[in-house]
Amino acid sequence: MSFLSYILPIIKIYLVGLKVLLVQMFSRAFRLPAMPRQDGRVAIVTGGARGIGYEVVRHMAGLGARVIIGGRDEQEGLTAVRRIREEYREAKVEFEQLDLASLQSVRRFVQRFKGRGLPLNILINNAGVMLVPEGRTEDGFEQHLGVNYLGHLLLTWLLLDTLKDCGKRSSCSRVVNVSSSAHRAGRIRLDDLNGSRCYSAHGAYCQSKLALLLFSSRLHDELQDGGFAVTSCAVDPGMVDTALYRHLWSPLRLAQSAVARLLFRTPVEGAATVLYTALSPALEGERGGGYWSNGRREPTSPPTFDPALQLGLREASRRLLGLQ
Ligand SMILES: NC(=O)c1ccc[n+]([C@@H]2O[C@H](COP(=O)([O-])OP(=O)(O)OC[C@H]3O[C@@H](n4cnc5c(N)ncnc54)[C@H](OP(=O)(O)O)[C@@H]3O)[C@@H](O)[C@H]2O)c1
Ligand SMILES: *[C@@H]1O[C@H](CO)[C@@H](O)[C@H](O)[C@H]1NC(C)=O
Ligand SMILES: *[C@@H]1O[C@H](CO)[C@@H](O)[C@H](O)[C@H]1NC(C)=O
């Protein structure tokens, strides 16, 4: 039983990956149409110093937005800022220290941001880890759960009032979660979110990405019903050639690098749907929300609609974060 529950997520995630690769082989990558200027608007992008996040930051800065990269590695962050400023001399890009594996770091990041009195129009929850060896965050959470989900949950929760304040009916604030098709292989283990009983890095990644979009239907509906001008959607960027794959088992890593050149999307292509959902006037207000992949709205896996699971996860998450 425990061997099965260990091996099944692994088989499932590779099958999902294979399917995605086949789809990518036979379909063209979504091309981002021209987006409106973003002068005067402010965005936060977690993990924006490299990979998909970097391309999101670069594009938004090019459109005139003030973009704050929230990242762990200062050196990498400042290099990203310099590169973008070389390309767009007027770019308003900044780096701010944010380690999602530390709730204290998340709180400090928000405190510093709020201290500046800036508006916040767009929050992109992009940072993520995949298949990292078993380990704990500063607060004792399993790494995937802690970084991909709980850190972002606290960040979003703490920034929600600022997002609400800045949203207007005609131009809602937006929260975009970068999830993954791997959520389809995910199972939420409410009784063992931490994976302490039976740890599988594969299972943990899928669970964290499923958790990140389990509220997709809820938050959006609640905000709209409550009359708040904030929308939230989730995005699958596709399989993209980035450093995310560096923890793959080494023989697979070799195969992956060989295949990546041919079949994986580039970071610019991976960023296109994220940018579309964050910026497009076509997703204004009630037309926002949902789960997007390659420029199109797609259904999510059945567990995301399960009200009992949503409620259970919400309670468990609040307990873990010590929130009311
Ligand atoms: N690439 C794909 O095929 C693919 C597919 C589906 C979904 N995604 C998702 O897309 C998102 C972006 O991934 P990517 O492919 O661009 O990978 P990447 O190049 O590895 O970028 C991940 C980013 O997250 C940051 N990060 C990791 N841990 C962090 C922490 N504790 N605190 C703050 N930042 C942290 C990383 O910064 P440092 O590690 O330097 O701190 C890096 O900037 C992820 O959420 C990933 O799960 C990617
Ligand atoms: C997660 O692990 C930490 C550290 O081991 C522990 O303090 C916490 O109670 C665990 N939470 C759950 C829900 O298992
Ligand atoms: C995005 O993630 C945040 C933090 O976990 C959550 O509050 C929000 O409901 C999520 N949005 C979607 C569309 O899943």
mmCIF file of C-alpha atoms and ligand atoms in Angstrom:
data_model
loop_
_atom_site.group_PDB
_atom_site.id
_atom_site.type_symbol
_atom_site.label_atom_id
_atom_site.label_comp_id
_atom_site.label_asym_id
_atom_site.label_seq_id
_atom_site.Cartn_x
_atom_site.Cartn_y
_atom_site.Cartn_z
ATOM 1 C CA MET A 1 0.000 0.000 0.000
ATOM 2 C CA SER A 2 2.619 2.533 1.019
ATOM 3 C CA PHE A 3 4.842 1.488 -1.907
ATOM 4 C CA LEU A 4 1.889 1.958 -4.253
ATOM 5 C CA SER A 5 1.076 5.357 -2.846
ATOM 6 C CA TYR A 6 4.725 6.225 -3.389
ATOM 7 C CA ILE A 7 5.056 4.953 -6.950
ATOM 8 C CA LEU A 8 1.630 5.957 -8.325
ATOM 9 C CA PRO A 9 2.175 9.733 -8.234
ATOM 10 C CA ILE A 10 5.510 9.198 -9.975
ATOM 11 C CA ILE A 11 3.974 7.197 -12.799
ATOM 12 C CA LYS A 12 1.112 9.652 -13.031
ATOM 13 C CA ILE A 13 3.289 12.750 -13.228
ATOM 14 C CA TYR A 14 5.417 11.289 -16.038
ATOM 15 C CA LEU A 15 2.283 10.285 -17.948
ATOM 16 C CA VAL A 16 0.924 13.814 -17.572
ATOM 17 C CA GLY A 17 4.301 15.153 -18.726
ATOM 18 C CA LEU A 18 4.337 12.843 -21.732
ATOM 19 C CA LYS A 19 0.876 13.955 -22.730
ATOM 20 C CA VAL A 20 1.863 17.608 -22.455
ATOM 21 C CA LEU A 21 4.917 16.958 -24.628
ATOM 22 C CA LEU A 22 2.789 15.287 -27.288
ATOM 23 C CA VAL A 23 0.368 18.208 -27.287
ATOM 24 C CA GLN A 24 3.260 20.665 -27.536
ATOM 25 C CA MET A 25 4.729 18.686 -30.409
ATOM 26 C CA PHE A 26 1.593 19.131 -32.479
ATOM 27 C CA SER A 27 0.406 22.571 -31.450
ATOM 28 C CA ARG A 28 1.882 25.979 -31.851
ATOM 29 C CA ALA A 29 2.850 28.029 -28.834
ATOM 30 C CA PHE A 30 0.441 30.820 -27.939
ATOM 31 C CA ARG A 31 1.720 34.190 -29.168
ATOM 32 C CA LEU A 32 0.991 37.119 -26.902
ATOM 33 C CA PRO A 33 -0.970 39.838 -28.733
ATOM 34 C CA ALA A 34 0.026 43.466 -28.147
ATOM 35 C CA MET A 35 -0.901 44.442 -24.582
ATOM 36 C CA PRO A 36 -1.841 47.948 -23.389
ATOM 37 C CA ARG A 37 0.713 50.265 -21.776
ATOM 38 C CA GLN A 38 1.024 49.845 -18.006
ATOM 39 C CA ASP A 39 2.355 53.241 -16.964
ATOM 40 C CA GLY A 40 1.581 54.053 -13.345
ATOM 41 C CA ARG A 41 0.686 50.471 -12.514
ATOM 42 C CA VAL A 42 2.567 48.338 -9.986
ATOM 43 C CA ALA A 43 3.230 44.589 -10.103
ATOM 44 C CA ILE A 44 4.959 42.090 -7.825
ATOM 45 C CA VAL A 45 6.418 38.938 -9.419
ATOM 46 C CA THR A 46 7.784 36.255 -7.098
ATOM 47 C CA GLY A 47 10.790 34.372 -8.470
ATOM 48 C CA GLY A 48 11.107 36.986 -11.205
ATOM 49 C CA ALA A 49 14.889 36.866 -11.486
ATOM 50 C CA ARG A 50 15.065 33.981 -13.928
ATOM 51 C CA GLY A 51 13.089 31.544 -16.040
ATOM 52 C CA ILE A 52 9.436 32.251 -16.786
ATOM 53 C CA GLY A 53 9.193 34.923 -14.088
ATOM 54 C CA TYR A 54 12.066 36.906 -15.600
ATOM 55 C CA GLU A 55 10.323 37.082 -18.976
ATOM 56 C CA VAL A 56 7.120 38.216 -17.275
ATOM 57 C CA VAL A 57 8.995 40.995 -15.468
ATOM 58 C CA ARG A 58 10.872 42.044 -18.603
ATOM 59 C CA HIS A 59 7.710 42.353 -20.678
ATOM 60 C CA MET A 60 5.763 44.259 -18.026
ATOM 61 C CA ALA A 61 8.666 46.645 -17.433
ATOM 62 C CA GLY A 62 8.845 47.219 -21.189
ATOM 63 C CA LEU A 63 5.187 48.277 -21.082
ATOM 64 C CA GLY A 64 5.957 50.876 -18.415
ATOM 65 C CA ALA A 65 4.818 49.111 -15.232
ATOM 66 C CA ARG A 66 6.776 49.395 -11.997
ATOM 67 C CA VAL A 67 7.753 45.796 -11.293
ATOM 68 C CA ILE A 68 9.118 44.424 -8.052
ATOM 69 C CA ILE A 69 10.966 41.119 -8.240
ATOM 70 C CA GLY A 70 10.524 39.192 -4.999
ATOM 71 C CA GLY A 71 13.375 36.701 -4.741
ATOM 72 C CA ARG A 72 15.690 34.812 -2.488
ATOM 73 C CA ASP A 73 19.006 35.436 -4.195
ATOM 74 C CA GLU A 74 20.042 39.089 -4.167
ATOM 75 C CA GLN A 75 22.905 38.633 -6.641
ATOM 76 C CA GLU A 76 20.627 36.983 -9.196
ATOM 77 C CA GLY A 77 17.944 39.608 -8.593
ATOM 78 C CA LEU A 78 20.253 42.569 -9.137
ATOM 79 C CA THR A 79 21.680 40.989 -12.290
ATOM 80 C CA ALA A 80 18.150 40.616 -13.658
ATOM 81 C CA VAL A 81 17.389 44.259 -12.840
ATOM 82 C CA ARG A 82 20.572 45.402 -14.603
ATOM 83 C CA ARG A 83 19.855 43.339 -17.714
ATOM 84 C CA ILE A 84 16.339 44.712 -18.026
ATOM 85 C CA ARG A 85 17.534 48.296 -17.531
ATOM 86 C CA GLU A 86 20.086 47.764 -20.287
ATOM 87 C CA GLU A 87 17.259 46.805 -22.615
ATOM 88 C CA TYR A 88 14.719 49.442 -21.494
ATOM 89 C CA ARG A 89 16.545 52.488 -20.142
ATOM 90 C CA GLU A 90 13.391 53.837 -18.487
ATOM 91 C CA ALA A 91 12.413 50.520 -16.884
ATOM 92 C CA LYS A 92 11.144 50.714 -13.310
ATOM 93 C CA VAL A 93 12.348 47.337 -12.057
ATOM 94 C CA GLU A 94 13.469 46.599 -8.541
ATOM 95 C CA PHE A 95 14.591 43.655 -6.488
ATOM 96 C CA GLU A 96 13.311 42.959 -2.982
ATOM 97 C CA GLN A 97 14.382 40.163 -0.690
ATOM 98 C CA LEU A 98 11.647 37.506 -0.366
ATOM 99 C CA ASP A 99 12.209 33.947 0.778
ATOM 100 C CA LEU A 100 8.953 32.034 0.498
ATOM 101 C CA ALA A 101 10.446 29.318 2.674
ATOM 102 C CA SER A 102 10.246 31.707 5.620
ATOM 103 C CA LEU A 103 6.974 33.178 6.876
ATOM 104 C CA GLN A 104 8.959 35.882 8.615
ATOM 105 C CA SER A 105 10.587 36.863 5.331
ATOM 106 C CA VAL A 106 7.148 37.023 3.668
ATOM 107 C CA ARG A 107 5.851 39.286 6.448
ATOM 108 C CA ARG A 108 8.905 41.554 6.215
ATOM 109 C CA PHE A 109 8.579 41.817 2.448
ATOM 110 C CA VAL A 110 4.947 42.919 2.781
ATOM 111 C CA GLN A 111 5.797 45.346 5.583
ATOM 112 C CA ARG A 112 8.481 47.033 3.466
ATOM 113 C CA PHE A 113 6.163 47.174 0.483
ATOM 114 C CA LYS A 114 3.266 48.649 2.426
ATOM 115 C CA GLY A 115 5.620 51.151 4.047
ATOM 116 C CA ARG A 116 6.158 52.714 0.633
ATOM 117 C CA GLY A 117 2.499 53.492 0.128
ATOM 118 C CA LEU A 118 2.506 52.224 -3.444
ATOM 119 C CA PRO A 119 -0.605 50.804 -5.108
ATOM 120 C CA LEU A 120 -0.617 47.140 -6.153
ATOM 121 C CA ASN A 121 -2.410 46.199 -9.347
ATOM 122 C CA ILE A 122 -0.906 42.810 -10.172
ATOM 123 C CA LEU A 123 0.467 39.980 -8.042
ATOM 124 C CA ILE A 124 2.090 37.062 -9.852
ATOM 125 C CA ASN A 125 2.711 34.036 -7.627
ATOM 126 C CA ASN A 126 5.349 32.473 -9.862
ATOM 127 C CA ALA A 127 8.235 31.224 -7.711
ATOM 128 C CA GLY A 128 8.437 27.494 -7.308
ATOM 129 C CA VAL A 129 10.594 24.489 -6.611
ATOM 130 C CA MET A 130 10.271 21.027 -8.113
ATOM 131 C CA LEU A 131 11.547 17.642 -6.944
ATOM 132 C CA VAL A 132 13.880 19.108 -4.364
ATOM 133 C CA PRO A 133 15.229 16.552 -1.884
ATOM 134 C CA GLU A 134 13.158 16.106 1.243
ATOM 135 C CA GLY A 135 13.643 19.101 3.474
ATOM 136 C CA ARG A 136 11.865 21.588 5.667
ATOM 137 C CA THR A 137 11.259 25.305 5.434
ATOM 138 C CA GLU A 138 12.204 27.612 8.290
ATOM 139 C CA ASP A 139 8.768 27.007 9.791
ATOM 140 C CA GLY A 140 8.985 23.229 9.524
ATOM 141 C CA PHE A 141 6.816 22.731 6.413
ATOM 142 C CA GLU A 142 7.682 20.316 3.627
ATOM 143 C CA GLN A 143 9.572 22.390 0.969
ATOM 144 C CA HIS A 144 7.147 22.104 -1.977
ATOM 145 C CA LEU A 145 4.130 22.805 0.177
ATOM 146 C CA GLY A 146 5.889 25.613 2.028
ATOM 147 C CA VAL A 147 7.371 27.480 -0.950
ATOM 148 C CA ASN A 148 4.904 26.811 -3.767
ATOM 149 C CA TYR A 149 1.741 27.056 -1.710
ATOM 150 C CA LEU A 150 1.867 28.224 1.931
ATOM 151 C CA GLY A 151 4.354 31.066 1.347
ATOM 152 C CA HIS A 152 2.241 32.387 -1.521
ATOM 153 C CA LEU A 153 -0.964 31.925 0.475
ATOM 154 C CA LEU A 154 0.365 34.156 3.254
ATOM 155 C CA LEU A 155 1.765 36.669 0.748
ATOM 156 C CA THR A 156 -1.570 36.922 -1.072
ATOM 157 C CA TRP A 157 -3.519 37.117 2.159
ATOM 158 C CA LEU A 158 -1.355 39.953 3.522
ATOM 159 C CA LEU A 159 -1.538 41.909 0.248
ATOM 160 C CA LEU A 160 -5.246 41.426 -0.355
ATOM 161 C CA ASP A 161 -6.341 44.721 1.239
ATOM 162 C CA THR A 162 -3.901 46.671 -0.948
ATOM 163 C CA LEU A 163 -5.141 44.800 -4.023
ATOM 164 C CA LYS A 164 -8.752 45.547 -3.057
ATOM 165 C CA ASP A 165 -7.981 49.236 -2.460
ATOM 166 C CA CYS A 166 -6.448 49.639 -5.911
ATOM 167 C CA GLY A 167 -9.006 47.682 -7.911
ATOM 168 C CA LYS A 168 -11.675 49.529 -9.841
ATOM 169 C CA ARG A 169 -14.747 48.079 -11.518
ATOM 170 C CA SER A 170 -13.299 49.045 -14.873
ATOM 171 C CA SER A 171 -9.836 47.799 -13.994
ATOM 172 C CA CYS A 172 -9.690 45.071 -11.368
ATOM 173 C CA SER A 173 -6.530 44.135 -9.519
ATOM 174 C CA ARG A 174 -5.333 40.689 -10.536
ATOM 175 C CA VAL A 175 -3.722 37.733 -8.793
ATOM 176 C CA VAL A 176 -2.176 35.167 -11.130
ATOM 177 C CA ASN A 177 -0.962 31.832 -9.766
ATOM 178 C CA VAL A 178 1.536 29.889 -11.833
ATOM 179 C CA SER A 179 0.369 26.335 -11.331
ATOM 180 C CA SER A 180 1.116 23.348 -13.557
ATOM 181 C CA SER A 181 -0.522 20.547 -15.474
ATOM 182 C CA ALA A 182 1.129 18.387 -12.793
ATOM 183 C CA HIS A 183 -1.828 19.362 -10.589
ATOM 184 C CA ARG A 184 -3.705 16.650 -12.482
ATOM 185 C CA ALA A 185 -1.526 14.042 -10.815
ATOM 186 C CA GLY A 186 -1.935 15.719 -7.439
ATOM 187 C CA ARG A 187 -3.757 14.499 -4.363
ATOM 188 C CA ILE A 188 -4.326 16.589 -1.285
ATOM 189 C CA ARG A 189 -3.551 14.599 1.847
ATOM 190 C CA LEU A 190 -5.373 16.609 4.450
ATOM 191 C CA ASP A 191 -4.224 14.296 7.213
ATOM 192 C CA ASP A 192 -0.567 14.560 6.152
ATOM 193 C CA LEU A 193 -0.014 17.761 4.164
ATOM 194 C CA ASN A 194 3.586 17.762 5.347
ATOM 195 C CA GLY A 195 4.265 14.368 3.827
ATOM 196 C CA SER A 196 5.932 13.244 7.025
ATOM 197 C CA ARG A 197 4.459 9.767 6.873
ATOM 198 C CA CYS A 198 5.233 8.821 3.301
ATOM 199 C CA TYR A 199 7.369 11.358 1.490
ATOM 200 C CA SER A 200 7.498 11.499 -2.292
ATOM 201 C CA ALA A 201 9.028 14.551 -3.986
ATOM 202 C CA HIS A 202 6.820 13.906 -7.029
ATOM 203 C CA GLY A 203 3.677 13.663 -4.937
ATOM 204 C CA ALA A 204 4.684 16.754 -2.980
ATOM 205 C CA TYR A 205 5.174 18.882 -6.113
ATOM 206 C CA CYS A 206 1.813 17.846 -7.578
ATOM 207 C CA GLN A 207 0.035 18.392 -4.280
ATOM 208 C CA SER A 208 1.508 21.901 -3.915
ATOM 209 C CA LYS A 209 0.425 22.878 -7.439
ATOM 210 C CA LEU A 210 -3.062 21.459 -6.894
ATOM 211 C CA ALA A 211 -3.301 23.350 -3.593
ATOM 212 C CA LEU A 212 -2.289 26.587 -5.311
ATOM 213 C CA LEU A 213 -5.323 26.435 -7.558
ATOM 214 C CA LEU A 214 -7.864 24.719 -5.347
ATOM 215 C CA PHE A 215 -9.414 28.058 -4.545
ATOM 216 C CA SER A 216 -9.603 29.175 -8.152
ATOM 217 C CA SER A 217 -13.358 28.890 -8.313
ATOM 218 C CA ARG A 218 -13.843 30.141 -4.755
ATOM 219 C CA LEU A 219 -11.673 33.228 -4.327
ATOM 220 C CA HIS A 220 -12.804 34.632 -7.635
ATOM 221 C CA ASP A 221 -16.496 34.081 -6.852
ATOM 222 C CA GLU A 222 -16.196 35.376 -3.303
ATOM 223 C CA LEU A 223 -14.411 38.523 -4.415
ATOM 224 C CA GLN A 224 -16.921 39.166 -7.158
ATOM 225 C CA ASP A 225 -19.864 38.493 -4.842
ATOM 226 C CA GLY A 226 -18.349 40.693 -2.165
ATOM 227 C CA GLY A 227 -18.139 43.484 -4.704
ATOM 228 C CA PHE A 228 -14.340 43.675 -4.567
ATOM 229 C CA ALA A 229 -12.550 44.622 -7.731
ATOM 230 C CA VAL A 230 -9.989 41.816 -7.567
ATOM 231 C CA THR A 231 -9.868 38.790 -9.848
ATOM 232 C CA SER A 232 -7.701 35.699 -9.576
ATOM 233 C CA CYS A 233 -6.760 33.049 -12.065
ATOM 234 C CA ALA A 234 -4.282 30.201 -12.412
ATOM 235 C CA VAL A 235 -1.970 29.433 -15.325
ATOM 236 C CA ASP A 236 -0.155 26.375 -16.594
ATOM 237 C CA PRO A 237 2.882 27.708 -18.512
ATOM 238 C CA GLY A 238 3.435 24.415 -20.351
ATOM 239 C CA MET A 239 6.695 22.470 -20.241
ATOM 240 C CA VAL A 240 9.341 25.132 -20.402
ATOM 241 C CA ASP A 241 13.106 24.782 -20.655
ATOM 242 C CA THR A 242 14.265 26.337 -17.355
ATOM 243 C CA ALA A 243 16.394 25.528 -14.322
ATOM 244 C CA LEU A 244 13.311 24.039 -12.663
ATOM 245 C CA TYR A 245 14.356 20.598 -13.918
ATOM 246 C CA ARG A 246 17.765 20.584 -12.265
ATOM 247 C CA HIS A 247 16.712 18.226 -9.477
ATOM 248 C CA LEU A 248 15.490 15.550 -11.867
ATOM 249 C CA TRP A 249 17.104 12.128 -11.383
ATOM 250 C CA SER A 250 20.365 12.417 -13.411
ATOM 251 C CA PRO A 251 19.688 9.894 -16.236
ATOM 252 C CA LEU A 252 16.302 11.534 -16.750
ATOM 253 C CA ARG A 253 17.945 14.951 -16.558
ATOM 254 C CA LEU A 254 20.153 13.966 -19.507
ATOM 255 C CA ALA A 255 17.158 12.813 -21.536
ATOM 256 C CA GLN A 256 15.284 15.941 -20.526
ATOM 257 C CA SER A 257 18.038 18.292 -21.752
ATOM 258 C CA ALA A 258 18.124 16.471 -25.078
ATOM 259 C CA VAL A 259 14.360 16.574 -25.539
ATOM 260 C CA ALA A 260 13.980 20.096 -24.166
ATOM 261 C CA ARG A 261 15.574 21.804 -27.142
ATOM 262 C CA LEU A 262 13.058 20.212 -29.484
ATOM 263 C CA LEU A 263 9.857 19.953 -27.523
ATOM 264 C CA PHE A 264 9.922 22.306 -24.591
ATOM 265 C CA ARG A 265 8.647 25.861 -24.810
ATOM 266 C CA THR A 266 11.076 28.734 -24.361
ATOM 267 C CA PRO A 267 10.729 30.941 -21.261
ATOM 268 C CA VAL A 268 9.287 33.704 -23.483
ATOM 269 C CA GLU A 269 6.615 31.288 -24.714
ATOM 270 C CA GLY A 270 5.988 30.047 -21.169
ATOM 271 C CA ALA A 271 5.498 33.639 -20.011
ATOM 272 C CA ALA A 272 2.946 34.477 -22.732
ATOM 273 C CA THR A 273 -0.161 33.045 -21.033
ATOM 274 C CA VAL A 274 0.883 34.453 -17.648
ATOM 275 C CA LEU A 275 1.186 37.908 -19.227
ATOM 276 C CA TYR A 276 -2.084 37.493 -21.094
ATOM 277 C CA THR A 277 -4.066 36.689 -17.931
ATOM 278 C CA ALA A 278 -2.319 39.471 -16.005
ATOM 279 C CA LEU A 279 -2.727 42.221 -18.611
ATOM 280 C CA SER A 280 -5.380 41.481 -21.195
ATOM 281 C CA PRO A 281 -8.466 43.739 -21.251
ATOM 282 C CA ALA A 282 -10.341 40.654 -22.514
ATOM 283 C CA LEU A 283 -10.214 39.220 -18.950
ATOM 284 C CA GLU A 284 -11.615 42.260 -17.187
ATOM 285 C CA GLY A 285 -13.973 41.808 -14.226
ATOM 286 C CA GLU A 286 -16.430 38.935 -14.551
ATOM 287 C CA ARG A 287 -14.523 37.592 -17.528
ATOM 288 C CA GLY A 288 -11.481 36.997 -15.297
ATOM 289 C CA GLY A 289 -10.712 33.913 -13.241
ATOM 290 C CA GLY A 290 -10.330 30.321 -14.327
ATOM 291 C CA TYR A 291 -7.402 28.133 -15.308
ATOM 292 C CA TRP A 292 -5.447 28.955 -18.452
ATOM 293 C CA SER A 293 -3.045 27.037 -20.624
ATOM 294 C CA ASN A 294 -1.447 28.042 -23.928
ATOM 295 C CA GLY A 295 -3.673 31.115 -24.195
ATOM 296 C CA ARG A 296 -6.942 29.286 -23.563
ATOM 297 C CA ARG A 297 -9.232 28.605 -20.637
ATOM 298 C CA GLU A 298 -9.221 24.952 -19.631
ATOM 299 C CA PRO A 299 -11.029 22.807 -17.086
ATOM 300 C CA THR A 300 -9.058 21.757 -14.007
ATOM 301 C CA SER A 301 -9.035 18.316 -12.432
ATOM 302 C CA PRO A 302 -12.151 17.220 -10.452
ATOM 303 C CA PRO A 303 -10.661 17.632 -6.929
ATOM 304 C CA THR A 304 -10.489 21.402 -7.511
ATOM 305 C CA PHE A 305 -14.305 21.540 -7.461
ATOM 306 C CA ASP A 306 -14.675 19.497 -4.277
ATOM 307 C CA PRO A 307 -16.175 21.868 -1.671
ATOM 308 C CA ALA A 308 -15.275 19.591 1.246
ATOM 309 C CA LEU A 309 -11.673 19.454 0.089
ATOM 310 C CA GLN A 310 -11.581 23.218 -0.415
ATOM 311 C CA LEU A 311 -12.893 23.793 3.067
ATOM 312 C CA GLY A 312 -10.594 21.191 4.592
ATOM 313 C CA LEU A 313 -7.529 22.653 2.910
ATOM 314 C CA ARG A 314 -8.500 26.159 3.898
ATOM 315 C CA GLU A 315 -8.837 25.132 7.552
ATOM 316 C CA ALA A 316 -5.600 23.126 7.517
ATOM 317 C CA SER A 317 -3.704 25.973 5.818
ATOM 318 C CA ARG A 318 -4.958 28.558 8.269
ATOM 319 C CA ARG A 319 -3.925 26.331 11.141
ATOM 320 C CA LEU A 320 -0.436 25.861 9.695
ATOM 321 C CA LEU A 321 -0.032 29.606 9.117
ATOM 322 C CA GLY A 322 -1.634 30.544 12.432
ATOM 323 C CA LEU A 323 -4.212 32.783 10.734
ATOM 324 C CA GLN A 324 -7.762 33.498 11.869
HETATM 325 N N1 LIG B 1 9.359 24.960 -16.420
HETATM 326 C C1 LIG B 1 8.260 24.254 -16.553
HETATM 327 O O1 LIG B 1 8.187 23.347 -17.399
HETATM 328 C C2 LIG B 1 7.068 24.514 -15.679
HETATM 329 C C3 LIG B 1 5.913 23.754 -15.887
HETATM 330 C C4 LIG B 1 4.803 23.988 -15.084
HETATM 331 C C5 LIG B 1 4.867 24.957 -14.098
HETATM 332 N N2 LIG B 1 6.000 25.669 -13.881
HETATM 333 C C6 LIG B 1 6.035 26.651 -12.805
HETATM 334 O O2 LIG B 1 6.514 27.902 -13.291
HETATM 335 C C7 LIG B 1 7.076 28.642 -12.200
HETATM 336 C C8 LIG B 1 8.406 29.242 -12.645
HETATM 337 O O3 LIG B 1 9.335 28.197 -12.848
HETATM 338 P P1 LIG B 1 10.527 28.233 -13.900
HETATM 339 O O4 LIG B 1 10.293 27.133 -14.843
HETATM 340 O O5 LIG B 1 10.743 29.587 -14.398
HETATM 341 O O6 LIG B 1 11.734 27.737 -12.944
HETATM 342 P P2 LIG B 1 13.046 28.451 -12.392
HETATM 343 O O7 LIG B 1 13.839 29.019 -13.498
HETATM 344 O O8 LIG B 1 13.675 27.462 -11.484
HETATM 345 O O9 LIG B 1 12.451 29.673 -11.552
HETATM 346 C C9 LIG B 1 11.896 29.507 -10.283
HETATM 347 C C10 LIG B 1 12.026 30.806 -9.527
HETATM 348 O O10 LIG B 1 11.490 30.634 -8.213
HETATM 349 C C11 LIG B 1 12.403 31.145 -7.286
HETATM 350 N N3 LIG B 1 12.320 30.519 -5.968
HETATM 351 C C12 LIG B 1 12.501 29.218 -5.627
HETATM 352 N N4 LIG B 1 12.397 29.059 -4.300
HETATM 353 C C13 LIG B 1 12.144 30.274 -3.776
HETATM 354 C C14 LIG B 1 11.943 30.775 -2.467
HETATM 355 N N5 LIG B 1 12.006 29.971 -1.389
HETATM 356 N N6 LIG B 1 11.693 32.082 -2.291
HETATM 357 C C15 LIG B 1 11.648 32.911 -3.340
HETATM 358 N N7 LIG B 1 11.843 32.519 -4.609
HETATM 359 C C16 LIG B 1 12.087 31.216 -4.821
HETATM 360 C C17 LIG B 1 13.748 30.867 -7.907
HETATM 361 O O11 LIG B 1 14.753 31.651 -7.329
HETATM 362 P P3 LIG B 1 16.010 31.016 -6.500
HETATM 363 O O12 LIG B 1 15.893 29.531 -6.477
HETATM 364 O O13 LIG B 1 17.226 31.506 -7.168
HETATM 365 O O14 LIG B 1 15.863 31.622 -5.137
HETATM 366 C C18 LIG B 1 13.474 31.231 -9.355
HETATM 367 O O15 LIG B 1 13.586 32.617 -9.548
HETATM 368 C C19 LIG B 1 7.188 27.661 -11.041
HETATM 369 O O16 LIG B 1 6.144 27.894 -10.120
HETATM 370 C C20 LIG B 1 7.000 26.306 -11.694
HETATM 371 O O17 LIG B 1 6.466 25.345 -10.821
HETATM 372 C C21 LIG B 1 7.094 25.482 -14.676
HETATM 373 C C1 LIG B 2 4.495 19.789 9.744
HETATM 374 O O1 LIG B 2 5.777 19.575 10.238
HETATM 375 C C2 LIG B 2 6.142 20.446 11.301
HETATM 376 C C3 LIG B 2 7.575 20.156 11.657
HETATM 377 O O2 LIG B 2 7.841 18.798 11.757
HETATM 378 C C4 LIG B 2 5.223 20.253 12.484
HETATM 379 O O3 LIG B 2 5.540 21.188 13.478
HETATM 380 C C5 LIG B 2 3.787 20.464 12.028
HETATM 381 O O4 LIG B 2 2.916 20.168 13.075
HETATM 382 C C6 LIG B 2 3.476 19.570 10.837
HETATM 383 N N1 LIG B 2 2.142 19.868 10.388
HETATM 384 C C7 LIG B 2 1.322 18.949 9.882
HETATM 385 C C8 LIG B 2 -0.031 19.391 9.491
HETATM 386 O O5 LIG B 2 1.648 17.778 9.729
HETATM 387 C C1 LIG B 3 -3.959 31.782 -5.913
HETATM 388 O O1 LIG B 3 -3.267 31.462 -4.736
HETATM 389 C C2 LIG B 3 -3.705 32.185 -3.598
HETATM 390 C C3 LIG B 3 -2.785 31.814 -2.470
HETATM 391 O O2 LIG B 3 -2.842 30.434 -2.209
HETATM 392 C C4 LIG B 3 -5.161 31.847 -3.311
HETATM 393 O O3 LIG B 3 -5.631 32.634 -2.247
HETATM 394 C C5 LIG B 3 -5.995 32.125 -4.568
HETATM 395 O O4 LIG B 3 -7.310 31.688 -4.349
HETATM 396 C C6 LIG B 3 -5.405 31.395 -5.749
HETATM 397 N N1 LIG B 3 -6.114 31.743 -6.956
HETATM 398 C C7 LIG B 3 -6.515 30.824 -7.816
HETATM 399 C C8 LIG B 3 -7.199 31.334 -9.018
HETATM 400 O O5 LIG B 3 -6.344 29.642 -7.655
#
